Every structure is written in structure tokens, then in C-alpha cells.
């Protein structure tokens, strides 16, 4: 494989993208900066990432959600690295769970709109998968300059407490540690959890701090007396455990999780894991350096699945989508992947790679239904430019067949996991289980692009609209003017195509090294196995 013409060039392109990913990740991990972390240490506190590292089982696998949340956003306020909160799925005392930690080095842990969105995503993962959740609280509350974008709406700050209540009623374990500030409405989060811990001298919790109390009712009181560890552990009874430092608090959580009972399982099939027979690192040299070039998606699949064994479904039919059964880290999975190789249809017509045709949509819909019948989780590998257009496709019922796939996928009761490895355009994003269709996890490779259509097509369409508008106003548009407009539109649109643009807005859970795909699938299915399937699979009305 390594000797194939062009392999080295493609590999170099991928490694450059991975180098950018590593540089940006390293920067994000600094949070509010080294000085802010040193200030945390001076108070006797660990940083948010240090707390998570101490809490999670050493050497066990983990995946981070939303590393690049708010990337290049809120720059007028100095930015908000990782949305001011860190979310990790990992293991505590051998028990899989999700951990949410406020990063007090970023605006004292204040909540920006993206912070709320990220916390709600963490709770959504916990609720969908009945996964225990741990909150490490250290926050100054809502970021007041943006309060109108975080406070009152359905998907804003208050939704978090509603979720606390619903998770408790569902029996989903919630443990909260107050390791710094916890003020105003935010005070409800730890107290609506099942158990609350507080760190002495550094943890405080109250509805209003001492300055506001003085202004409101004229009472002189310090924050520690008002809402410190001693007050809430010995007087109010608000908290359950008083700890002397961060380490003792985190150790107490480990002991709590060490004694949690077992759980009902969904029953997804798993056998002993096997490594792929073909070297996964060769993926780096398989993805084209430009997205116009075709490639065989089977080569990618062979390097993701156990023993490189892929049992393909309807091999000769609907060839622009590949469907088949495999195992990943021992888990049985059904894979649905866009085929980028140019192929011939059953009628002898050439099919463009990455485009969904009627026969492909029909095949994929039936495969989704089969996997639901067999209780097999679904994995979507997206590199799709959309559905085929034109009179032949329309007369052949492409809308009907596309709707059939969307219907079958939307109603799936088995968990879905989506990986955007190349293009993710328009309705293709929808049909291949984009974020709007509730994948349990969704990640992008550095080669991903997400938009309503490709950059060149979109830019030319937008250019036509702008030129027509200007001409209608009587302006004379020269070819040079058109070129300048096109370049401006292209630059803006290219930025929006970037996987980092998507990740900053949590359209994807994270951007990952392709070699981490197997880990995401395996930990994702283990997570989903916490939630037994409680409703039958039913697609409703399908046009055939």
C-alpha cells in the first residue's frame, strides 16, 4: 500500500492536518493561560483538567467532548477556550461515566452561551445512555454581558436544572463536587444532584454573595460564613460531605463510585476484540489530498474493523452507499458509508462518488431496518455531497427514496454513531445521520467539511444573488468587481466549511485523529449499553 503512487503525498497532507489539530489542542488545554492556572494552584486548587486526570482511572481510555467549543468566538471578551468547561467520558473506579468540570481559569468559570450548550450536550449524553454524571463545580455564574443569550430560553441555563430533576427521576446517578464558587441559579445544579461534596475554604455555595446580600438587606457577612463548607455541612445540611482539599474530594467520589451496583444492559453483542488485519495508519495515505478525487471507502473500512472483515450487504446494488456488518473492538456494528469510488449502476450507468442515488437510498433504508431488527448499533461514515439531481433522478423518485432512508434512520432504536471523514453537504448530512438526527456521538476527522453545499457552488450562487441585487440598484458591476466579490464570499464560506467552525458550535462532538475512531465507537457502544431499548422499531408510513 505504501508504494502506491500518490500515497506519500496524501499521507503528508493528512499529517499536516493532524499537526494543526495537535497545536490547537495544546493551546486549548492551557485554558485561560498558565498564569491563571498558577493562581489556582496558589489557592490550593487543582486546575479543571488536573481534577479530571486525578479522578479518572489511570491508563483507562477516555474521550473528550467539545474540545474546540467556542473556538474563535467571543473574541471581543477575550475568548472562551473550550467553552469554559471540560467534558470527558471515562472511567471512575472501573465504572464508565461522564465528567463535567468548570474551568475557573476562563473568566472565573462564568457561563457563556456555548458553556450552557456544552453542558446540555453532556446531560443529553447522560440521559440517552443512562450514564452516571459527575459535576466538578467552580463557576462565577452567568457571564452577565451576554445574559440575554443564556438565561431565559428553552435551551439556555435553566434547562440544566430541569435535566437534573428528570435524570434523578430516571435513576441516572449524579454526583456534584463544589470545588470553588457556586452562585445564584447555578447553586441548584449540585444540590439537585444525588450527592453533593464541598471543599473546605475554597468551595462556596449561595444564592447571593456577600456584596449582594449587603446591597439587598444590609447584612454584613463574609462569603465563607454565608455559604462555605462548614456552614453547609454542619448548619444548613445542604451538602453531604465536607473535604479538606481537592484530592480528598475526588478520592471520596472514587469511593462512592466503587460501591455502585450493576445496571440493566441493552444487550449489544460483543466478542473478543481483534485488531484490523490491515494497518490503520495507512488511512493517512488513503484519504485524497483534495476532496474532488475518488477513493474506495472499503479501504478505509478495512482499517477500522476487527480483522479487516466486512460482510457487505447487497454488494452489486446501490453502489454509491456501502452497507455491511463488522465488529469494532469486539462489538457487532452495522456500517453505512458513502462510496467515493466512481462505479457503474445495475443499469450500466456511471455513478458519481459521494452522491446518493435512489437505489443506494433504498438499500441503506432496508439495511437500517435489518440492523434494528437484529439489535445491532449503526455506524455512519460520511463523505457525501448530497442526493443526485436532474430529471432522471426526479422522475425516478429520488425524493421518495431519500425520505425512506431518512425515515428509517430517524426512527432507529439502536444507537447511532456518526463520523464525518470528508464532505457532509446538504440533505446528505441528514440522510447519513447528521447532528439533527441524534447520533449518540458524532465526530469529525480533520478532513471534514460541513455545509449546505460545496464551497465553489455556494459561492457562485451567492455571487449571482449579490450581483443581481446590485444591478437592480443601478450599480455597474465590472468583471473585476465580480472577482473581488467572489473572493470575499469564498473566503467567508471556506471558514464556515472548516471542521473547527463546526466543532466550535458543537455541530460535532470533537475533531479526532482517524486512529481514534475505533475507540470512539467502542466506548460509545459500551456507553449506549447502559440504556435498554424500551420501544419497538416502527417507521410509520413509508412510500414504496
Coordinates of N, CA, C and O in Angstrom, one line a residue, residues 386-531:
X386 N -24.4 15.0 -1.4 CA -25.9 15.2 -1.4 C -26.5 14.1 -2.3 O -25.9 13.1 -2.6
X387 N -27.8 14.3 -2.6 CA -28.6 13.4 -3.4 C -28.4 13.8 -4.9 O -28.2 14.9 -5.3
X388 N -28.5 12.8 -5.8 CA -28.4 13.0 -7.2 C -29.6 13.9 -7.7 O -30.8 13.7 -7.3
X389 N -29.3 14.9 -8.5 CA -30.3 15.8 -9.1 C -30.5 15.6 -10.6 O -29.8 14.8 -11.2
X390 N -31.5 16.3 -11.1 CA -31.8 16.2 -12.5 C -33.1 15.4 -12.8 O -33.6 14.8 -11.9
X391 N -33.5 15.5 -14.1 CA -34.9 15.0 -14.4 C -34.9 13.5 -14.2 O -35.9 12.9 -13.8
X392 N -33.8 12.8 -14.6 CA -33.9 11.3 -14.5 C -34.1 10.9 -13.0 O -34.9 10.0 -12.7
X393 N -33.3 11.6 -12.1 CA -33.5 11.2 -10.7 C -34.8 11.6 -10.2 O -35.5 10.9 -9.4
X394 N -35.3 12.8 -10.5 CA -36.6 13.3 -10.0 C -37.7 12.3 -10.5 O -38.6 12.0 -9.8
X395 N -37.7 12.0 -11.8 CA -38.7 11.1 -12.4 C -38.6 9.7 -11.8 O -39.6 9.0 -11.7
X396 N -37.4 9.3 -11.3 CA -37.2 8.0 -10.7 C -37.6 8.0 -9.2 O -37.5 6.9 -8.6
X397 N -38.0 9.1 -8.7 CA -38.5 9.2 -7.3 C -37.4 9.3 -6.2 O -37.5 8.8 -5.1
X398 N -36.3 10.1 -6.5 CA -35.2 10.3 -5.6 C -35.7 10.9 -4.3 O -35.2 10.5 -3.2
X399 N -36.7 11.8 -4.3 CA -37.2 12.4 -3.1 C -37.9 11.3 -2.2 O -37.7 11.2 -1.0
X400 N -38.6 10.4 -2.9 CA -39.3 9.3 -2.1 C -38.3 8.4 -1.5 O -38.5 8.0 -0.3
X401 N -37.3 8.0 -2.3 CA -36.3 7.1 -1.7 C -35.4 7.7 -0.7 O -35.1 7.1 0.3
X402 N -35.1 9.0 -0.9 CA -34.4 9.7 0.2 C -35.2 9.8 1.5 O -34.7 9.6 2.6
X403 N -36.5 10.1 1.3 CA -37.4 10.2 2.5 C -37.4 8.8 3.2 O -37.5 8.8 4.5
X404 N -37.4 7.7 2.5 CA -37.5 6.4 3.1 C -36.2 6.2 3.9 O -36.3 5.7 5.1
X405 N -35.0 6.6 3.4 CA -33.8 6.4 4.2 C -33.9 7.3 5.5 O -33.5 6.9 6.6
X406 N -34.3 8.6 5.3 CA -34.3 9.5 6.5 C -35.3 8.9 7.5 O -35.1 9.0 8.7
X407 N -36.4 8.4 7.1 CA -37.5 7.9 8.0 C -36.9 6.7 8.7 O -37.0 6.6 10.0
X408 N -36.3 5.7 8.0 CA -35.8 4.5 8.6 C -34.7 4.9 9.7 O -34.6 4.3 10.8
X409 N -33.8 5.8 9.3 CA -32.7 6.2 10.2 C -33.2 7.0 11.4 O -32.8 6.8 12.5
X410 N -34.2 7.9 11.2 CA -34.7 8.8 12.2 C -35.3 8.0 13.3 O -35.3 8.3 14.5
X411 N -36.0 6.9 13.0 CA -36.8 6.1 13.9 C -36.0 5.0 14.5 O -36.5 4.2 15.3
X412 N -34.7 4.9 14.2 CA -33.9 3.8 14.7 C -33.9 3.8 16.2 O -33.8 4.8 16.9
X413 N -34.0 2.6 16.8 CA -34.0 2.4 18.3 C -32.6 1.9 18.7 O -32.3 2.0 19.9
X414 N -31.8 1.5 17.8 CA -30.4 1.1 18.2 C -29.6 2.4 18.1 O -29.9 3.3 17.4
X415 N -28.5 2.4 18.9 CA -27.7 3.7 18.9 C -27.0 3.9 17.6 O -26.6 2.9 16.9
X416 N -26.8 5.2 17.2 CA -26.2 5.6 16.0 C -24.9 6.4 16.3 O -24.9 7.2 17.3
X417 N -23.9 6.1 15.6 CA -22.6 6.9 15.8 C -22.1 7.4 14.4 O -22.1 6.6 13.4
X418 N -21.8 8.6 14.3 CA -21.5 9.3 13.0 C -20.1 9.8 13.0 O -19.7 10.5 14.0
X419 N -19.4 9.6 11.9 CA -18.1 10.1 11.7 C -18.0 10.8 10.3 O -18.3 10.2 9.3
X420 N -17.8 12.1 10.4 CA -17.7 12.9 9.1 C -16.2 12.8 8.7 O -15.4 13.5 9.3
X421 N -15.9 12.1 7.7 CA -14.5 11.9 7.3 C -14.1 12.7 6.1 O -12.9 12.9 5.8
X422 N -15.1 13.3 5.4 CA -14.9 14.1 4.2 C -16.0 15.1 4.1 O -16.2 15.9 5.0
X423 N -16.7 15.1 3.0 CA -17.8 16.1 2.8 C -19.0 15.7 3.6 O -19.3 14.5 3.8
X424 N -19.7 16.7 4.0 CA -21.1 16.5 4.6 C -22.0 17.6 4.2 O -22.1 18.6 4.9
X425 N -22.6 17.5 3.0 CA -23.3 18.6 2.4 C -24.8 18.3 2.3 O -25.2 17.2 2.0
X426 N -25.5 19.4 2.6 CA -27.0 19.4 2.3 C -27.7 18.2 2.9 O -27.5 17.8 4.1
X427 N -28.7 17.7 2.2 CA -29.5 16.6 2.6 C -28.7 15.3 2.8 O -29.2 14.4 3.5
X428 N -27.5 15.3 2.3 CA -26.7 14.1 2.5 C -26.3 14.0 4.0 O -26.2 12.9 4.6
X429 N -26.1 15.2 4.6 CA -25.8 15.2 6.0 C -26.9 14.7 6.8 O -26.8 13.9 7.8
X430 N -28.1 15.0 6.4 CA -29.3 14.5 7.1 C -29.5 13.0 7.0 O -29.7 12.3 7.9
X431 N -29.4 12.5 5.7 CA -29.7 11.1 5.5 C -28.6 10.2 6.1 O -28.9 9.1 6.5
X432 N -27.4 10.7 6.3 CA -26.3 9.9 6.8 C -26.2 10.3 8.3 O -25.1 10.1 8.9
X433 N -27.3 10.6 9.0 CA -27.3 10.8 10.4 C -26.4 11.9 10.9 O -25.5 11.7 11.7
X434 N -26.7 13.1 10.5 CA -26.0 14.3 11.0 C -26.5 14.7 12.4 O -27.3 13.9 13.0
X435 N -26.0 15.7 12.9 CA -26.3 16.1 14.3 C -27.8 16.2 14.7 O -28.2 15.8 15.8
X436 N -28.6 16.6 13.7 CA -30.0 16.8 13.9 C -30.7 15.5 14.1 O -31.9 15.5 14.5
X437 N -30.1 14.3 13.9 CA -30.7 13.0 13.9 C -30.3 12.2 15.1 O -30.4 11.0 15.1
X438 N -29.7 12.9 16.1 CA -29.5 12.3 17.4 C -28.5 11.1 17.4 O -28.8 10.0 18.0
X439 N -27.4 11.2 16.7 CA -26.3 10.2 16.9 C -25.9 10.2 18.4 O -25.8 11.3 19.0
X440 N -25.6 9.1 19.0 CA -25.1 9.1 20.4 C -23.8 9.9 20.5 O -23.6 10.6 21.5
X441 N -22.9 9.7 19.5 CA -21.7 10.5 19.4 C -21.5 10.9 17.9 O -21.9 10.1 17.0
X442 N -21.0 12.1 17.7 CA -20.7 12.5 16.3 C -19.3 13.2 16.3 O -19.1 14.1 17.1
X443 N -18.4 12.7 15.5 CA -17.0 13.3 15.5 C -16.6 13.5 14.0 O -17.2 12.9 13.1
X444 N -15.7 14.4 13.8 CA -15.2 14.8 12.5 C -13.7 14.5 12.4 O -13.0 14.7 13.4
X445 N -13.2 14.0 11.3 CA -11.8 13.9 11.0 C -11.3 15.3 10.6 O -12.2 16.1 10.2
X446 N -10.1 15.5 10.6 CA -9.6 16.9 10.2 C -9.9 17.2 8.7 O -9.8 18.3 8.3
X447 N -10.2 16.1 8.0 CA -10.5 16.3 6.5 C -12.0 16.6 6.3 O -12.4 16.8 5.1
X448 N -12.8 16.8 7.3 CA -14.2 17.0 7.2 C -14.6 18.5 6.7 O -13.8 19.4 7.0
X449 N -15.7 18.6 6.0 CA -16.3 19.8 5.7 C -17.8 19.7 5.8 O -18.4 18.7 5.4
X450 N -18.4 20.7 6.5 CA -19.9 20.6 6.7 C -20.5 21.9 6.2 O -20.2 23.0 6.7
X451 N -21.5 21.7 5.3 CA -22.2 22.9 4.8 C -23.4 22.5 4.0 O -23.6 21.3 3.7
X452 N -24.2 23.4 3.6 CA -25.4 23.1 2.8 C -25.0 22.7 1.4 O -25.8 21.9 0.7
X453 N -23.9 23.1 0.9 CA -23.3 22.7 -0.4 C -21.8 23.0 -0.4 O -21.3 23.7 0.5
X454 N -21.2 22.5 -1.4 CA -19.7 22.7 -1.6 C -19.4 24.2 -1.7 O -20.2 25.0 -2.2
X455 N -18.2 24.6 -1.4 CA -17.8 26.0 -1.4 C -17.9 26.7 -2.7 O -18.4 27.8 -2.8
X456 N -17.5 26.0 -3.8 CA -17.5 26.7 -5.1 C -18.9 26.9 -5.6 O -19.3 28.0 -6.1
X457 N -19.8 25.9 -5.4 CA -21.2 26.0 -5.9 C -21.9 27.1 -5.0 O -22.6 27.9 -5.6
X458 N -21.7 27.1 -3.7 CA -22.3 28.1 -2.8 C -21.9 29.5 -3.2 O -22.7 30.4 -3.2
X459 N -20.6 29.6 -3.4 CA -20.0 31.0 -3.6 C -20.6 31.5 -4.9 O -20.9 32.7 -5.0
X460 N -20.7 30.7 -6.0 CA -21.2 31.2 -7.2 C -22.7 31.5 -7.1 O -23.1 32.5 -7.7
X461 N -23.4 30.7 -6.4 CA -24.8 31.0 -6.2 C -25.0 32.4 -5.4 O -25.8 33.2 -5.8
X462 N -24.2 32.5 -4.3 CA -24.3 33.8 -3.6 C -23.9 35.0 -4.4 O -24.4 36.1 -4.3
X463 N -22.9 34.8 -5.3 CA -22.4 35.8 -6.1 C -23.5 36.3 -7.1 O -23.7 37.5 -7.2
X464 N -24.2 35.3 -7.7 CA -25.3 35.7 -8.6 C -26.4 36.5 -7.9 O -26.9 37.5 -8.4
X465 N -26.7 36.1 -6.6 CA -27.7 36.9 -5.9 C -27.2 38.3 -5.6 O -27.9 39.3 -5.8
X466 N -25.9 38.4 -5.2 CA -25.4 39.8 -4.8 C -25.3 40.7 -6.1 O -25.6 41.8 -6.0
X467 N -24.8 40.1 -7.2 CA -24.7 40.9 -8.4 C -26.0 41.3 -8.9 O -26.2 42.5 -9.3
X468 N -27.0 40.5 -8.9 CA -28.4 40.8 -9.3 C -29.0 42.0 -8.4 O -29.6 42.9 -8.9
X469 N -28.7 41.9 -7.1 CA -29.2 42.9 -6.2 C -28.5 44.2 -6.5 O -29.2 45.3 -6.5
X470 N -27.2 44.2 -6.7 CA -26.5 45.5 -7.0 C -26.9 46.1 -8.3 O -27.1 47.3 -8.4
X471 N -27.1 45.3 -9.4 CA -27.5 45.8 -10.7 C -28.9 46.3 -10.6 O -29.3 47.3 -11.3
X472 N -29.8 45.7 -9.8 CA -31.2 46.2 -9.6 C -31.2 47.6 -9.0 O -32.1 48.4 -9.2
X473 N -30.1 47.9 -8.2 CA -30.0 49.3 -7.6 C -29.3 50.2 -8.6 O -29.0 51.4 -8.2
X474 N -29.0 49.8 -9.8 CA -28.4 50.7 -10.8 C -26.9 50.7 -10.8 O -26.3 51.5 -11.5
X475 N -26.3 49.8 -10.0 CA -24.8 49.8 -10.0 C -24.2 49.1 -11.2 O -24.8 48.1 -11.6
X476 N -23.1 49.6 -11.7 CA -22.4 48.9 -12.8 C -21.4 48.0 -12.2 O -20.5 48.4 -11.4
X477 N -21.5 46.7 -12.6 CA -20.6 45.7 -12.0 C -19.6 45.2 -13.1 O -20.1 44.6 -14.1
X478 N -18.3 45.4 -12.9 CA -17.3 45.0 -13.9 C -16.9 43.6 -13.6 O -17.1 43.1 -12.4
X479 N -16.2 42.9 -14.5 CA -15.7 41.6 -14.2 C -14.7 41.6 -13.0 O -14.7 40.6 -12.2
X480 N -14.0 42.7 -12.9 CA -13.0 42.8 -11.7 C -13.8 42.9 -10.4 O -13.4 42.3 -9.4
X481 N -15.0 43.6 -10.4 CA -15.8 43.7 -9.2 C -16.4 42.3 -8.9 O -16.4 41.9 -7.7
X482 N -16.8 41.6 -9.9 CA -17.3 40.2 -9.7 C -16.3 39.3 -9.0 O -16.6 38.6 -8.1
X483 N -15.0 39.4 -9.5 CA -14.0 38.6 -9.0 C -13.7 38.9 -7.5 O -13.5 38.0 -6.7
X484 N -13.7 40.2 -7.2 CA -13.5 40.6 -5.8 C -14.6 40.1 -4.9 O -14.4 39.6 -3.8
X485 N -15.8 40.3 -5.4 CA -17.0 39.8 -4.6 C -16.9 38.2 -4.4 O -17.1 37.7 -3.3
X486 N -16.5 37.5 -5.5 CA -16.4 36.1 -5.4 C -15.3 35.7 -4.4 O -15.5 34.8 -3.6
X487 N -14.2 36.4 -4.4 CA -13.1 36.0 -3.5 C -13.5 36.3 -2.0 O -13.2 35.5 -1.1
X488 N -14.2 37.4 -1.8 CA -14.7 37.7 -0.4 C -15.7 36.6 0.0 O -15.6 36.1 1.2
X489 N -16.6 36.2 -0.9 CA -17.6 35.2 -0.5 C -16.9 33.9 -0.2 O -17.2 33.1 0.7
X490 N -15.9 33.5 -1.1 CA -15.2 32.2 -1.0 C -14.5 32.2 0.4 O -14.5 31.1 1.1
X491 N -13.8 33.3 0.7 CA -13.0 33.3 2.0 C -14.0 33.1 3.2 O -13.6 32.3 4.1
X492 N -15.1 33.7 3.2 CA -16.1 33.6 4.3 C -16.6 32.2 4.3 O -16.7 31.5 5.4
X493 N -17.0 31.6 3.2 CA -17.6 30.3 3.1 C -16.6 29.2 3.5 O -17.0 28.3 4.1
X494 N -15.4 29.4 3.0 CA -14.3 28.4 3.4 C -14.1 28.3 4.9 O -14.0 27.2 5.4
X495 N -14.2 29.4 5.5 CA -14.1 29.4 7.0 C -15.2 28.6 7.6 O -15.0 27.9 8.6
X496 N -16.4 28.8 7.1 CA -17.6 28.1 7.6 C -17.6 26.6 7.3 O -18.2 25.8 8.0
X497 N -16.8 26.2 6.3 CA -16.7 24.8 5.9 C -15.8 24.0 6.9 O -15.9 22.8 7.0
X498 N -14.9 24.7 7.6 CA -13.9 24.1 8.4 C -14.5 23.2 9.5 O -15.5 23.6 10.1
X499 N -13.9 22.1 9.8 CA -14.4 21.3 10.9 C -14.3 22.0 12.2 O -15.0 21.8 13.2
X500 N -13.3 23.0 12.4 CA -13.2 23.7 13.6 C -14.4 24.7 13.8 O -14.8 25.0 14.9
X501 N -14.9 25.2 12.7 CA -16.1 26.0 12.7 C -17.3 25.2 13.3 O -18.1 25.6 14.1
X502 N -17.4 24.0 12.8 CA -18.5 23.1 13.2 C -18.3 22.7 14.7 O -19.2 22.7 15.5
X503 N -17.0 22.4 15.1 CA -16.7 22.0 16.4 C -17.0 23.1 17.4 O -17.4 22.9 18.6
X504 N -16.6 24.3 17.0 CA -16.8 25.4 17.9 C -18.3 25.6 18.3 O -18.6 26.1 19.4
X505 N -19.2 25.2 17.4 CA -20.6 25.4 17.6 C -21.3 24.0 18.1 O -22.5 24.0 18.1
X506 N -20.5 23.0 18.4 CA -20.9 21.7 18.8 C -21.8 21.0 17.8 O -22.7 20.2 18.1
X507 N -21.6 21.3 16.5 CA -22.3 20.5 15.4 C -21.7 19.1 15.4 O -22.3 18.2 15.0
X508 N -20.5 19.0 15.9 CA -19.8 17.7 16.1 C -19.3 17.7 17.5 O -19.0 18.8 18.1
X509 N -19.1 16.6 18.1 CA -18.7 16.5 19.5 C -17.2 16.8 19.6 O -16.7 17.2 20.6
X510 N -16.4 16.4 18.6 CA -15.0 16.7 18.6 C -14.4 16.5 17.2 O -15.0 15.8 16.4
X511 N -13.2 16.9 17.0 CA -12.4 16.6 15.9 C -11.3 15.6 16.3 O -10.6 15.8 17.3
X512 N -11.2 14.5 15.6 CA -10.4 13.4 16.1 C -9.4 12.9 15.1 O -9.6 13.0 13.9
X513 N -8.3 12.3 15.6 CA -7.4 11.6 14.7 C -8.1 10.4 14.2 O -8.8 9.7 15.0
X514 N -8.1 10.1 12.9 CA -8.8 8.9 12.4 C -8.5 7.6 13.2 O -9.3 6.7 13.3
X515 N -7.3 7.5 13.8 CA -6.9 6.3 14.5 C -7.7 6.2 15.8 O -7.7 5.1 16.4
X516 N -8.4 7.2 16.2 CA -9.2 7.2 17.5 C -10.6 6.8 17.2 O -11.4 6.6 18.1
X517 N -10.9 6.5 15.9 CA -12.3 6.2 15.5 C -12.8 4.9 16.2 O -13.9 4.8 16.7
X518 N -11.9 3.9 16.2 CA -12.3 2.6 16.9 C -12.6 2.8 18.4 O -13.6 2.3 18.9
X519 N -11.8 3.6 19.0 CA -12.1 3.9 20.5 C -13.4 4.6 20.7 O -14.2 4.3 21.6
X520 N -13.7 5.6 19.8 CA -15.0 6.3 19.9 C -16.2 5.3 19.7 O -17.2 5.4 20.5
X521 N -16.1 4.5 18.8 CA -17.2 3.5 18.5 C -17.3 2.6 19.7 O -18.4 2.3 20.2
X522 N -16.2 2.0 20.2 CA -16.2 1.0 21.3 C -16.7 1.6 22.6 O -17.7 1.1 23.2
X523 N -16.2 2.8 23.0 CA -16.7 3.4 24.2 C -18.1 3.9 24.0 O -18.9 3.9 25.0
X524 N -18.5 4.3 22.8 CA -19.8 4.8 22.6 C -20.8 3.6 22.7 O -21.9 3.8 23.3
X525 N -20.5 2.5 22.2 CA -21.5 1.3 22.3 C -21.5 0.9 23.8 O -22.6 0.5 24.3
X526 N -20.4 0.8 24.4 CA -20.4 0.5 25.9 C -21.3 1.4 26.7 O -22.0 1.0 27.5
X527 N -21.2 2.7 26.3 CA -22.0 3.7 27.0 C -23.5 3.5 26.7 O -24.3 3.5 27.6
X528 N -23.8 3.2 25.4 CA -25.2 3.0 25.0 C -25.7 1.7 25.6 O -27.0 1.6 25.8
X529 N -24.9 0.8 25.9 CA -25.3 -0.5 26.5 C -25.9 -0.3 27.9 O -26.6 -1.2 28.5
X530 N -25.7 0.9 28.5 CA -26.4 1.2 29.8 C -27.9 1.4 29.7 O -28.6 1.4 30.7
X531 N -28.4 1.7 28.4 CA -29.8 2.1 28.3 C -30.5 1.0 27.5 O -30.5 1.0 26.2

